[in-house]
CSV table of C-alpha atoms in Angstrom, one decimal:
chain,number,residue,atom,x,y,z
A,1,MET,CA,17.2,-6.2,-24.5
A,2,THR,CA,14.0,-7.7,-22.6
A,3,LYS,CA,10.8,-6.3,-24.0
A,4,ARG,CA,8.3,-6.2,-20.9
A,5,ASP,CA,4.6,-6.9,-21.2
A,6,TYR,CA,3.0,-5.3,-18.2
A,7,SER,CA,-0.5,-6.9,-19.0
A,8,LEU,CA,-1.5,-9.0,-16.2
A,9,LEU,CA,-2.7,-11.4,-18.8
A,10,GLY,CA,0.4,-11.5,-20.8
A,11,PRO,CA,3.4,-13.7,-21.2
A,12,ASP,CA,5.2,-11.9,-18.5
A,13,ALA,CA,2.6,-12.7,-16.0
A,14,ALA,CA,3.1,-16.4,-16.7
A,15,LEU,CA,6.9,-16.0,-16.7
A,16,ALA,CA,6.7,-14.4,-13.2
A,17,VAL,CA,4.9,-17.5,-11.8
A,18,GLU,CA,7.1,-19.8,-13.6
A,19,ASN,CA,10.3,-18.0,-12.3
A,20,GLY,CA,8.9,-18.1,-8.6
A,21,LEU,CA,8.6,-14.4,-8.6
A,22,ALA,CA,4.9,-14.2,-7.9
A,23,ALA,CA,3.8,-14.5,-4.1
A,24,ALA,CA,7.6,-15.2,-3.3
A,25,ASP,CA,9.2,-14.9,0.1
A,26,TRP,CA,10.8,-11.4,0.3
A,27,TYR,CA,13.7,-10.0,2.3
A,28,HIS,CA,13.2,-8.8,5.6
A,29,THR,CA,15.3,-6.9,7.8
A,30,ASP,CA,15.5,-8.7,11.5
A,31,ILE,CA,13.5,-6.9,13.9
A,32,PRO,CA,13.0,-8.4,17.5
A,33,ARG,CA,9.4,-9.3,17.9
A,34,GLN,CA,9.1,-7.0,21.0
A,35,GLN,CA,10.3,-3.9,18.9
A,36,MET,CA,8.1,-4.8,15.8
A,37,LYS,CA,5.0,-5.1,18.3
A,38,ALA,CA,5.5,-1.6,19.6
A,39,LEU,CA,5.8,-0.1,16.1
A,40,MET,CA,2.6,-2.1,14.9
A,41,LYS,CA,0.8,-0.9,17.8
A,42,ARG,CA,-2.5,0.9,16.8
A,43,GLU,CA,-3.7,4.2,18.2
A,44,ASP,CA,-6.4,6.7,17.1
A,45,GLN,CA,-4.8,10.0,18.2
A,46,PRO,CA,-2.4,10.9,15.6
A,47,ALA,CA,-4.7,10.1,12.6
A,48,ILE,CA,-7.8,11.9,14.2
A,49,ARG,CA,-5.5,14.9,14.7
A,50,ASP,CA,-4.3,14.9,11.1
A,51,THR,CA,-7.8,14.1,9.7
A,52,LEU,CA,-9.2,17.1,11.4
A,53,ILE,CA,-6.4,19.1,10.2
A,54,LEU,CA,-7.0,17.7,6.7
A,55,PHE,CA,-10.6,18.3,6.4
A,56,SER,CA,-10.6,21.6,8.3
A,57,ALA,CA,-8.1,23.1,5.8
A,58,MET,CA,-10.2,21.6,2.8
A,59,PHE,CA,-13.1,23.2,4.2
A,60,VAL,CA,-11.5,26.8,4.9
A,61,PHE,CA,-9.8,26.6,1.4
A,62,ALA,CA,-12.8,25.8,-0.5
A,63,ALA,CA,-15.0,28.2,1.4
A,64,ILE,CA,-12.5,31.2,0.6
A,65,GLY,CA,-12.2,30.0,-3.0
A,66,VAL,CA,-16.1,30.1,-3.2
A,67,ALA,CA,-16.3,33.4,-1.6
A,68,LEU,CA,-13.7,34.9,-4.1
A,69,TRP,CA,-15.0,33.1,-7.1
A,70,PRO,CA,-14.8,34.2,-10.0
A,71,SER,CA,-11.9,36.3,-9.3
A,72,TRP,CA,-8.4,35.1,-9.9
A,73,TRP,CA,-7.7,36.1,-6.3
A,74,SER,CA,-9.3,32.7,-5.5
A,75,ALA,CA,-7.0,30.8,-7.5
A,76,PRO,CA,-4.5,30.2,-4.8
A,77,PHE,CA,-7.2,28.9,-2.4
A,78,TRP,CA,-8.4,26.3,-5.2
A,79,LEU,CA,-4.8,25.1,-5.7
A,80,ALA,CA,-4.4,24.6,-2.0
A,81,TYR,CA,-7.7,22.8,-2.0
A,82,GLY,CA,-7.0,20.9,-4.8
A,83,VAL,CA,-3.6,19.6,-3.5
A,84,LEU,CA,-5.6,18.3,-0.3
A,85,TYR,CA,-8.4,16.7,-2.5
A,86,GLY,CA,-6.2,15.5,-5.4
A,87,SER,CA,-3.1,14.3,-3.6
A,88,ALA,CA,-3.4,14.3,0.1
A,89,MET,CA,-6.5,11.9,-0.5
A,90,ASP,CA,-4.3,9.7,-2.4
A,91,SER,CA,-1.9,9.0,0.8
A,92,ARG,CA,-5.2,8.6,2.9
A,93,TRP,CA,-6.6,6.0,0.6
A,94,HIS,CA,-3.5,4.2,0.5
A,95,GLU,CA,-2.8,4.3,4.3
A,96,CYS,CA,-6.6,3.7,5.3
A,97,GLY,CA,-6.6,0.8,2.7
A,98,HIS,CA,-4.0,-0.7,4.7
A,99,GLY,CA,-6.1,-0.1,7.9
A,100,THR,CA,-3.1,1.1,9.9
A,101,PRO,CA,-3.8,4.8,10.6
A,102,PHE,CA,-6.4,4.8,13.0
A,103,ARG,CA,-6.9,1.7,15.8
A,104,THR,CA,-10.8,2.0,15.5
A,105,ALA,CA,-11.5,0.1,12.2
A,106,LYS,CA,-14.7,2.1,11.3
A,107,TYR,CA,-12.6,5.4,11.3
A,108,ASN,CA,-10.1,3.5,8.5
A,109,ASP,CA,-13.1,2.6,6.5
A,110,TRP,CA,-14.7,6.2,6.6
A,111,VAL,CA,-11.7,8.0,5.5
A,112,TYR,CA,-10.9,5.2,3.0
A,113,GLN,CA,-14.4,5.8,1.3
A,114,ILE,CA,-14.1,9.3,1.0
A,115,ALA,CA,-10.5,9.4,-0.2
A,116,SER,CA,-11.5,6.7,-2.7
A,117,PHE,CA,-14.1,8.7,-4.1
A,118,CYS,CA,-11.8,11.8,-4.2
A,119,MET,CA,-9.2,9.7,-6.1
A,120,VAL,CA,-11.6,8.3,-8.5
A,121,ARG,CA,-10.6,4.7,-7.3
A,122,ASN,CA,-13.3,2.1,-6.5
A,123,PRO,CA,-12.5,1.4,-3.0
A,124,VAL,CA,-13.3,-2.5,-3.5
A,125,THR,CA,-11.1,-2.8,-6.8
A,126,TRP,CA,-8.2,-0.8,-5.5
A,127,ARG,CA,-8.0,-2.7,-2.2
A,128,TRP,CA,-7.2,-5.8,-4.3
A,129,SER,CA,-5.1,-4.0,-6.7
A,130,HIS,CA,-3.0,-2.7,-3.9
A,131,ALA,CA,-2.9,-6.0,-2.0
A,132,ARG,CA,-1.3,-7.3,-5.2
A,133,HIS,CA,1.1,-4.4,-5.6
A,134,HIS,CA,2.3,-5.4,-2.0
A,135,THR,CA,2.5,-9.3,-2.9
A,136,ASP,CA,4.3,-8.6,-6.2
A,137,THR,CA,5.9,-5.4,-6.0
A,138,VAL,CA,7.1,-4.1,-9.3
A,139,ILE,CA,6.9,-7.8,-10.7
A,140,VAL,CA,6.2,-7.2,-14.4
A,141,GLY,CA,3.0,-8.9,-15.5
A,142,ARG,CA,1.9,-9.1,-11.7
A,143,ASP,CA,1.9,-5.7,-10.2
A,144,PRO,CA,-1.1,-3.6,-11.5
A,145,GLU,CA,0.3,-0.5,-10.0
A,146,ILE,CA,3.7,0.2,-11.7
A,147,VAL,CA,3.9,3.7,-12.7
A,148,ALA,CA,7.1,4.0,-14.4
A,149,MET,CA,7.4,1.0,-16.7
A,150,ARG,CA,10.1,0.3,-19.1
A,151,PRO,CA,10.5,2.0,-21.4
A,152,PRO,CA,8.9,4.8,-19.3
A,153,ALA,CA,6.0,6.3,-20.8
A,154,LEU,CA,7.2,9.8,-20.0
A,155,PHE,CA,4.3,11.8,-21.8
A,156,ARG,CA,1.7,9.7,-19.9
A,157,ILE,CA,3.4,10.5,-16.6
A,158,PHE,CA,3.5,14.2,-17.4
A,159,LEU,CA,-0.2,14.1,-18.2
A,160,ASN,CA,-1.1,12.4,-15.0
A,161,PHE,CA,0.7,15.4,-13.0
A,162,PHE,CA,-2.8,16.8,-14.1
A,163,GLY,CA,-4.7,13.7,-13.4
A,164,ILE,CA,-5.4,13.6,-17.2
A,165,LEU,CA,-5.2,9.9,-17.8
A,166,ASP,CA,-5.8,8.2,-14.5
A,167,ALA,CA,-8.8,10.4,-13.3
A,168,PHE,CA,-10.4,9.9,-16.8
A,169,HIS,CA,-9.6,6.0,-16.7
A,170,GLY,CA,-11.2,6.1,-13.1
A,171,TRP,CA,-14.3,7.9,-14.4
A,172,GLN,CA,-14.4,5.4,-17.3
A,173,ARG,CA,-14.0,2.4,-15.2
A,174,MET,CA,-16.8,4.0,-12.9
A,175,ILE,CA,-19.1,4.0,-15.8
A,176,VAL,CA,-18.2,0.4,-17.0
A,177,ASN,CA,-18.8,-0.8,-13.2
A,178,ALA,CA,-21.9,1.0,-12.8
A,179,SER,CA,-23.4,-0.7,-15.8
A,180,GLY,CA,-22.9,-4.1,-14.0
A,181,LYS,CA,-19.4,-5.1,-15.6
A,182,LEU,CA,-15.8,-5.3,-14.6
A,183,GLU,CA,-12.8,-5.0,-17.0
A,184,THR,CA,-10.9,-8.2,-17.7
A,185,GLU,CA,-7.9,-7.4,-15.6
A,186,GLU,CA,-9.9,-6.3,-12.7
A,187,VAL,CA,-11.5,-9.9,-12.8
A,188,THR,CA,-8.1,-11.6,-12.4
A,189,TYR,CA,-7.6,-10.1,-8.9
A,190,ILE,CA,-10.8,-9.3,-7.3
A,191,PRO,CA,-12.7,-12.6,-6.1
A,192,GLN,CA,-16.2,-13.1,-7.6
A,193,SER,CA,-17.6,-12.7,-4.2
A,194,GLU,CA,-16.7,-8.9,-4.1
A,195,HIS,CA,-17.8,-8.1,-7.6
A,196,TYR,CA,-21.2,-6.8,-6.4
A,197,LYS,CA,-19.4,-4.4,-4.1
A,198,VAL,CA,-17.5,-3.0,-7.0
A,199,ILE,CA,-20.6,-2.4,-9.0
A,200,ARG,CA,-22.6,-1.0,-5.9
A,201,VAL,CA,-20.1,1.6,-5.0
A,202,ALA,CA,-19.8,2.6,-8.9
A,203,ARG,CA,-23.4,3.2,-9.1
A,204,ILE,CA,-23.6,5.5,-5.9
A,205,TRP,CA,-20.6,7.4,-7.3
A,206,VAL,CA,-22.5,8.0,-10.7
A,207,VAL,CA,-25.5,9.4,-8.6
A,208,ILE,CA,-23.0,11.7,-6.7
A,209,TYR,CA,-21.5,12.9,-9.9
A,210,ALA,CA,-24.7,13.3,-11.7
A,211,GLY,CA,-26.1,15.6,-8.9
A,212,VAL,CA,-23.0,17.8,-9.0
A,213,ILE,CA,-23.2,18.2,-12.6
A,214,ALA,CA,-27.1,18.9,-12.3
A,215,ILE,CA,-26.3,21.6,-9.9
A,216,ALA,CA,-23.6,23.0,-12.1
A,217,VAL,CA,-26.0,23.3,-15.2
A,218,VAL,CA,-28.7,24.6,-13.0
A,219,LEU,CA,-26.3,27.4,-11.7
A,220,GLN,CA,-24.7,27.8,-15.1
A,221,SER,CA,-21.3,27.7,-13.4
A,222,ILE,CA,-18.4,25.2,-12.9
A,223,LEU,CA,-18.1,26.1,-9.3
A,224,PRO,CA,-19.6,22.8,-8.1
A,225,LEU,CA,-17.2,20.9,-10.0
A,226,MET,CA,-14.4,23.2,-8.7
A,227,ILE,CA,-15.2,21.4,-5.2
A,228,ILE,CA,-16.0,17.9,-6.3
A,229,GLY,CA,-14.4,16.3,-9.5
A,230,LEU,CA,-12.1,18.9,-11.0
A,231,PRO,CA,-9.5,19.0,-7.9
A,232,ARG,CA,-8.6,15.5,-8.8
A,233,LEU,CA,-7.3,16.9,-11.8
A,234,TYR,CA,-6.0,20.3,-10.7
A,235,GLY,CA,-4.4,19.0,-7.4
A,236,ALA,CA,-3.1,15.7,-8.7
A,237,TRP,CA,0.6,16.9,-9.0
A,238,HIS,CA,1.9,16.4,-5.7
A,239,HIS,CA,0.8,12.9,-5.4
A,240,VAL,CA,2.3,12.3,-8.8
A,241,MET,CA,5.5,14.0,-7.9
A,242,THR,CA,5.9,11.6,-4.9
A,243,GLY,CA,4.5,8.6,-6.0
A,244,ILE,CA,7.1,8.4,-9.1
A,245,LEU,CA,10.0,8.4,-6.5
A,246,GLN,CA,8.6,5.2,-4.8
A,247,HIS,CA,10.0,2.7,-7.2
A,248,ALA,CA,11.1,4.4,-10.6
A,249,GLY,CA,14.6,3.6,-12.2
A,250,LEU,CA,14.9,0.9,-9.6
A,251,ALA,CA,14.8,-2.9,-10.2
A,252,ASP,CA,12.1,-4.7,-11.2
A,253,ASN,CA,11.4,-8.6,-10.8
A,254,VAL,CA,13.2,-8.8,-7.4
A,255,ILE,CA,12.0,-9.8,-4.1
A,256,ASP,CA,14.1,-7.5,-1.9
A,257,HIS,CA,12.4,-4.1,-1.4
A,258,ARG,CA,15.7,-2.4,-0.9
A,259,LEU,CA,16.2,-3.0,-4.6
A,260,ASN,CA,13.2,-1.9,-6.1
A,261,SER,CA,11.7,1.1,-3.5
A,262,ARG,CA,13.2,4.3,-2.3
A,263,THR,CA,13.1,6.3,0.8
A,264,VAL,CA,13.3,9.9,0.4
A,265,TYR,CA,13.5,12.6,3.2
A,266,MET,CA,11.0,15.4,2.6
A,267,ASN,CA,9.7,18.6,3.9
A,268,PRO,CA,7.1,18.6,6.7
A,269,VAL,CA,4.3,19.8,4.4
A,270,SER,CA,4.9,17.1,1.7
A,271,ARG,CA,5.2,14.6,4.5
A,272,PHE,CA,1.7,15.5,5.9
A,273,ILE,CA,0.2,15.4,2.4
A,274,TYR,CA,2.0,12.1,1.8
A,275,TRP,CA,1.4,10.7,5.2
A,276,ASN,CA,5.1,9.6,5.4
A,277,MET,CA,5.0,7.5,2.6
A,278,ASN,CA,8.4,8.9,1.7
A,279,TYR,CA,9.7,6.0,3.8
A,280,HIS,CA,8.8,3.7,1.3
A,281,VAL,CA,11.5,0.9,1.7
A,282,GLU,CA,10.1,0.6,5.3
A,283,HIS,CA,6.5,0.7,4.3
A,284,HIS,CA,6.8,-2.4,2.0
A,285,MET,CA,9.1,-4.1,4.2
A,286,PHE,CA,6.5,-3.7,7.1
A,287,PRO,CA,3.1,-2.7,5.9
A,288,MET,CA,1.8,-3.1,9.3
A,289,VAL,CA,3.6,-0.1,10.7
A,290,PRO,CA,1.3,2.9,10.9
A,291,TYR,CA,2.3,6.2,9.0
A,292,HIS,CA,3.1,7.9,12.2
A,293,ARG,CA,5.8,5.1,13.3
A,294,LEU,CA,7.6,5.1,9.9
A,295,ALA,CA,10.2,7.6,10.8
A,296,GLU,CA,11.4,5.5,13.9
A,297,LEU,CA,11.3,2.3,11.8
A,298,HIS,CA,13.5,3.9,9.4
A,299,GLU,CA,16.1,4.7,12.2
A,300,LEU,CA,15.7,1.1,13.2
A,301,ILE,CA,16.6,-0.4,9.8
A,302,LYS,CA,18.8,2.2,8.0
A,303,GLN,CA,21.6,0.2,8.6
A,304,ASP,CA,20.4,-2.5,6.4
A,305,ALA,CA,19.2,-0.3,3.6
A,306,PRO,CA,20.7,2.0,0.9
A,307,ALA,CA,21.1,5.6,2.2
A,308,ALA,CA,17.8,7.6,1.9
A,309,ASN,CA,17.9,10.2,-0.8
A,310,PRO,CA,18.1,13.5,1.1
A,311,SER,CA,15.4,15.7,-0.8
A,312,ILE,CA,12.9,15.3,-3.7
A,313,LEU,CA,15.2,17.3,-5.8
A,314,GLN,CA,18.1,15.0,-5.3
A,315,ALA,CA,15.9,12.0,-5.6
A,316,TYR,CA,14.7,13.4,-9.2
A,317,LYS,CA,18.3,14.1,-10.2
A,318,GLU,CA,18.7,10.4,-9.6
A,319,VAL,CA,15.8,9.2,-11.3
A,320,TRP,CA,15.6,11.5,-14.2
A,321,PRO,CA,18.9,10.2,-16.0
A,322,ILE,CA,18.1,6.5,-15.6
A,323,LEU,CA,14.7,7.2,-16.9
A,324,LEU,CA,15.9,8.7,-20.0
A,325,ARG,CA,18.3,5.6,-20.3
A,326,GLN,CA,15.6,3.2,-20.2
A,327,LEU,CA,13.8,4.8,-23.2
A,328,ARG,CA,16.4,3.0,-25.2
A,329,TYR,CA,18.0,0.5,-22.8
A,330,HIS,CA,14.9,-1.3,-21.1
A,331,ASP,CA,17.1,-3.5,-18.9
A,332,GLU,CA,19.1,-0.4,-17.1
A,333,PHE,CA,18.3,0.2,-13.6
A,334,LEU,CA,19.8,1.6,-10.5
A,335,THR,CA,21.2,-0.4,-7.8
A,336,ARG,CA,22.0,1.8,-4.8
A,337,ASP,CA,25.1,0.8,-2.5
A,338,LEU,CA,24.4,-0.8,0.7
A,339,PRO,CA,26.2,0.4,3.8
A,340,PRO,CA,29.0,-1.9,5.4
A,341,THR,CA,26.4,-2.9,8.1
A,342,ALA,CA,23.8,-4.2,5.7
A,343,ARG,CA,23.1,-8.0,4.6
A,344,PRO,CA,23.7,-8.4,1.1
A,345,TYR,CA,20.9,-7.7,-1.5
A,346,ARG,CA,18.7,-10.8,-1.9
A,347,THR,CA,19.2,-11.7,-5.5
A,348,ASP,CA,18.5,-15.4,-5.8
A,349,LEU,CA,15.1,-15.3,-7.7
A,350,HIS,CA,16.3,-11.8,-9.2
A,351,GLU,CA,19.3,-13.6,-11.1
A,352,GLY,CA,16.9,-16.4,-12.2
A,353,ALA,CA,14.3,-14.1,-13.6
A,354,LEU,CA,16.7,-11.9,-15.5
A,355,GLY,CA,19.5,-14.1,-16.5
A,356,ASP,CA,22.1,-12.5,-18.4
A,357,THR,CA,20.2,-9.7,-19.6
A,358,GLY,CA,20.5,-7.5,-16.3
A,359,ALA,CA,22.0,-4.7,-16.8
A,360,ARG,CA,22.6,-2.4,-13.8
A,361,THR,CA,23.9,0.8,-12.8
A,362,THR,CA,25.7,1.1,-9.5
A,363,THR,CA,25.0,4.4,-7.7
A,364,PRO,CA,23.6,7.5,-9.6
A,365,GLN,CA,27.2,9.0,-10.3
A,366,ALA,CA,27.7,5.9,-12.2
A,367,VAL,CA,25.0,6.3,-15.0
A,368,PRO,CA,27.2,6.4,-18.2
A,369,ALA,CA,26.7,9.4,-20.3
A,370,GLU,CA,25.2,9.2,-23.7
B,1,MET,CA,-10.5,-39.5,18.9
B,2,ALA,CA,-8.9,-36.4,20.2
B,3,ASN,CA,-5.3,-36.1,19.6
B,4,TRP,CA,-3.8,-33.3,22.3
B,5,ILE,CA,-0.3,-31.9,21.4
B,6,ASP,CA,2.0,-30.3,23.8
B,7,ALA,CA,2.6,-27.0,22.0
B,8,CYS,CA,4.4,-24.4,24.2
B,9,ALA,CA,4.7,-23.3,27.5
B,10,ALA,CA,1.8,-20.8,28.8
B,11,GLU,CA,4.5,-18.1,29.4
B,12,ASP,CA,6.1,-18.5,25.8
B,13,ILE,CA,3.2,-16.1,24.7
B,14,ASP,CA,2.7,-12.7,26.0
B,15,GLU,CA,-0.7,-11.4,26.7
B,16,GLU,CA,-2.4,-10.1,23.5
B,17,ASP,CA,0.0,-12.0,21.2
B,18,VAL,CA,0.9,-14.9,18.9
B,19,ILE,CA,3.5,-17.6,18.3
B,20,ARG,CA,4.1,-20.0,15.5
B,21,PHE,CA,3.9,-23.7,16.3
B,22,ASP,CA,4.9,-26.2,13.7
B,23,TYR,CA,4.1,-29.9,13.9
B,24,ASP,CA,4.0,-32.8,11.7
B,25,GLY,CA,4.5,-30.6,8.4
B,26,ARG,CA,1.8,-28.2,9.5
B,27,THR,CA,2.0,-24.7,10.9
B,28,PHE,CA,-0.2,-23.2,13.6
B,29,ALA,CA,-0.9,-20.0,15.1
B,30,ILE,CA,-1.3,-20.1,19.0
B,31,TYR,CA,-2.7,-16.8,20.7
B,32,ARG,CA,-3.1,-15.7,24.3
B,33,SER,CA,-6.0,-13.1,24.4
B,34,PRO,CA,-5.9,-10.1,26.7
B,35,ASP,CA,-8.4,-11.9,29.1
B,36,ASN,CA,-5.6,-14.6,29.2
B,37,VAL,CA,-7.4,-17.2,27.2
B,38,TYR,CA,-5.4,-19.4,24.7
B,39,PHE,CA,-6.6,-19.9,21.0
B,40,CYS,CA,-5.2,-21.9,18.1
B,41,THR,CA,-5.7,-21.4,14.5
B,42,ASP,CA,-4.0,-22.5,11.3
B,43,GLY,CA,-0.7,-20.7,11.0
B,44,LEU,CA,-0.9,-19.4,7.4
B,45,CYS,CA,-3.3,-16.6,6.2
B,46,THR,CA,-5.8,-17.9,3.7
B,47,HIS,CA,-5.2,-15.0,1.4
B,48,GLU,CA,-1.7,-15.6,0.4
B,49,GLN,CA,-0.1,-18.2,2.9
B,50,ILE,CA,1.9,-15.7,5.1
B,51,HIS,CA,2.6,-16.8,8.5
B,52,LEU,CA,0.1,-14.9,11.0
B,53,ALA,CA,2.6,-15.2,13.6
B,54,ASP,CA,4.3,-12.3,12.5
B,55,GLY,CA,1.1,-10.3,12.5
B,56,LEU,CA,-0.7,-8.0,15.2
B,57,VAL,CA,-2.9,-9.3,17.8
B,58,MET,CA,-5.6,-6.6,18.8
B,59,ASP,CA,-8.1,-7.8,21.0
B,60,HIS,CA,-9.4,-10.7,19.5
B,61,THR,CA,-8.2,-10.2,16.0
B,62,ILE,CA,-5.2,-11.3,14.2
B,63,GLU,CA,-4.1,-9.0,11.4
B,64,CYS,CA,-1.9,-10.6,8.5
B,65,PRO,CA,1.6,-8.9,8.3
B,66,LYS,CA,1.5,-9.0,4.3
B,67,HIS,CA,-1.9,-7.4,3.6
B,68,ASN,CA,-3.5,-6.3,6.9
B,69,GLY,CA,-6.4,-8.7,6.4
B,70,GLN,CA,-8.1,-9.7,9.9
B,71,PHE,CA,-9.3,-12.6,11.4
B,72,ASP,CA,-11.2,-13.2,14.5
B,73,TYR,CA,-8.8,-15.9,16.0
B,74,ARG,CA,-11.6,-17.1,18.4
B,75,THR,CA,-13.6,-18.4,15.4
B,76,GLY,CA,-11.4,-18.1,12.6
B,77,LYS,CA,-13.9,-15.7,10.9
B,78,ALA,CA,-12.3,-13.4,8.0
B,79,MET,CA,-13.1,-10.0,9.3
B,80,ARG,CA,-11.7,-7.7,6.6
B,81,ALA,CA,-10.6,-7.8,2.8
B,82,PRO,CA,-8.3,-9.1,1.3
B,83,VAL,CA,-9.2,-12.1,3.3
B,84,CYS,CA,-12.3,-13.8,2.6
B,85,VAL,CA,-11.7,-17.6,3.5
B,86,ASN,CA,-11.9,-18.5,7.2
B,87,LEU,CA,-9.2,-19.9,9.4
B,88,GLY,CA,-9.3,-23.1,10.7
B,89,THR,CA,-9.5,-23.3,14.6
B,90,TYR,CA,-8.4,-26.0,17.1
B,91,ALA,CA,-9.3,-26.5,20.4
B,92,THR,CA,-6.9,-25.7,23.3
B,93,LYS,CA,-6.2,-26.3,26.8
B,94,VAL,CA,-3.9,-25.5,29.5
B,95,GLU,CA,-2.5,-28.1,31.7
B,96,GLY,CA,0.0,-27.1,34.4
B,97,ASP,CA,2.0,-24.3,32.7
B,98,ARG,CA,1.6,-26.2,29.3
B,99,VAL,CA,-0.5,-25.3,26.2
B,100,LEU,CA,-2.1,-28.1,24.4
B,101,ILE,CA,-4.0,-28.1,21.1
B,102,GLU,CA,-6.2,-30.6,19.6
B,103,ILE,CA,-5.3,-31.5,16.3
């Protein structure tokens, strides 16, 4: 059984480079250039519409929450506001970080800054972190954004449904950065020329949080924190619920997104909150395609990819057994069957990386019982 | 001394698009702008060596297909993280229906 070291500074990081898994040439489904250009084409209208809906809903829910405060009748409105703040902002952070939702660059930047603040993710640090995630998706020792490691830290994941570790780590990093320092791992993927920006943003955020806390103290009420800060905790569950499904239980150390990413069909509300990142194979294979074209891209490449999971519930039924097995058998992972129309999985570097230790499970039904 | 290389036919590139051109072990990206002017840069993104010819041309920028970094392909200037290092640029000219680049 292979023991994995997820540190970006550890032996697996060096091994990934040695095995050719770092910055490798990944598999892509062939799509004619004209079709790809059409899918990549940028426009402002869909994202402006969605952003207006999002911010309007946040304003209305928060206003009703404040009006009904401190009655328990305000709770549903805080929960709705929280999901938009602590989860929808995750997908806005993600998409606008790619710069794809809006054609107008400054619109992407504005929403990215707001969403980064809500998610307590330094917008400079996380732009580089996420670039690495796309270069080396689920490559152990290279990808700083692996959620379900092996063995999966299930209690940590559970706590993050309430933002308890991620958000507090974000606030801790904010304090460290505001003091003029970067964490050791941050230095490995953020160029020196960008360090001052990390520190500047952190200092601005400290001032904002200090202001909110000061207002709360003056008012002798947590109400200001219900609007700014706490929704990162009480509204985090949706983005964790959907985010786990992106890669959990699938292969690591491979260079074919069909092996390590999962597309899940979701209800329209979750798709709005998640901004269509349920099409995750498609997003990783072609990160240039805006969220509002991913459903079309899915139709175009689905003959070359494993079948999408039909629902969130079904996807969890697939993921949960393999996560439990990975607690004891770290090399277990799920390989979904490809349709007959698909090109075979690209396993060249994958075999080299795992050697003889690569245990695999083909299809959810084939997961052996304990 | 200028070394002009015949790279492609002018019509090989759509308006507001890019193609890849490999020559002598090197790779280049040749662009046709919306106003019908041709430009040439290094073919690989300075961030992680991805072919820019698979990216998206918008007005006068080229966006890398892997991490969405952007360059102004007229000057090679890095416009948007994660790209920080500028692209090399090369002079172009059109003779007849051919695009030539100066290497």
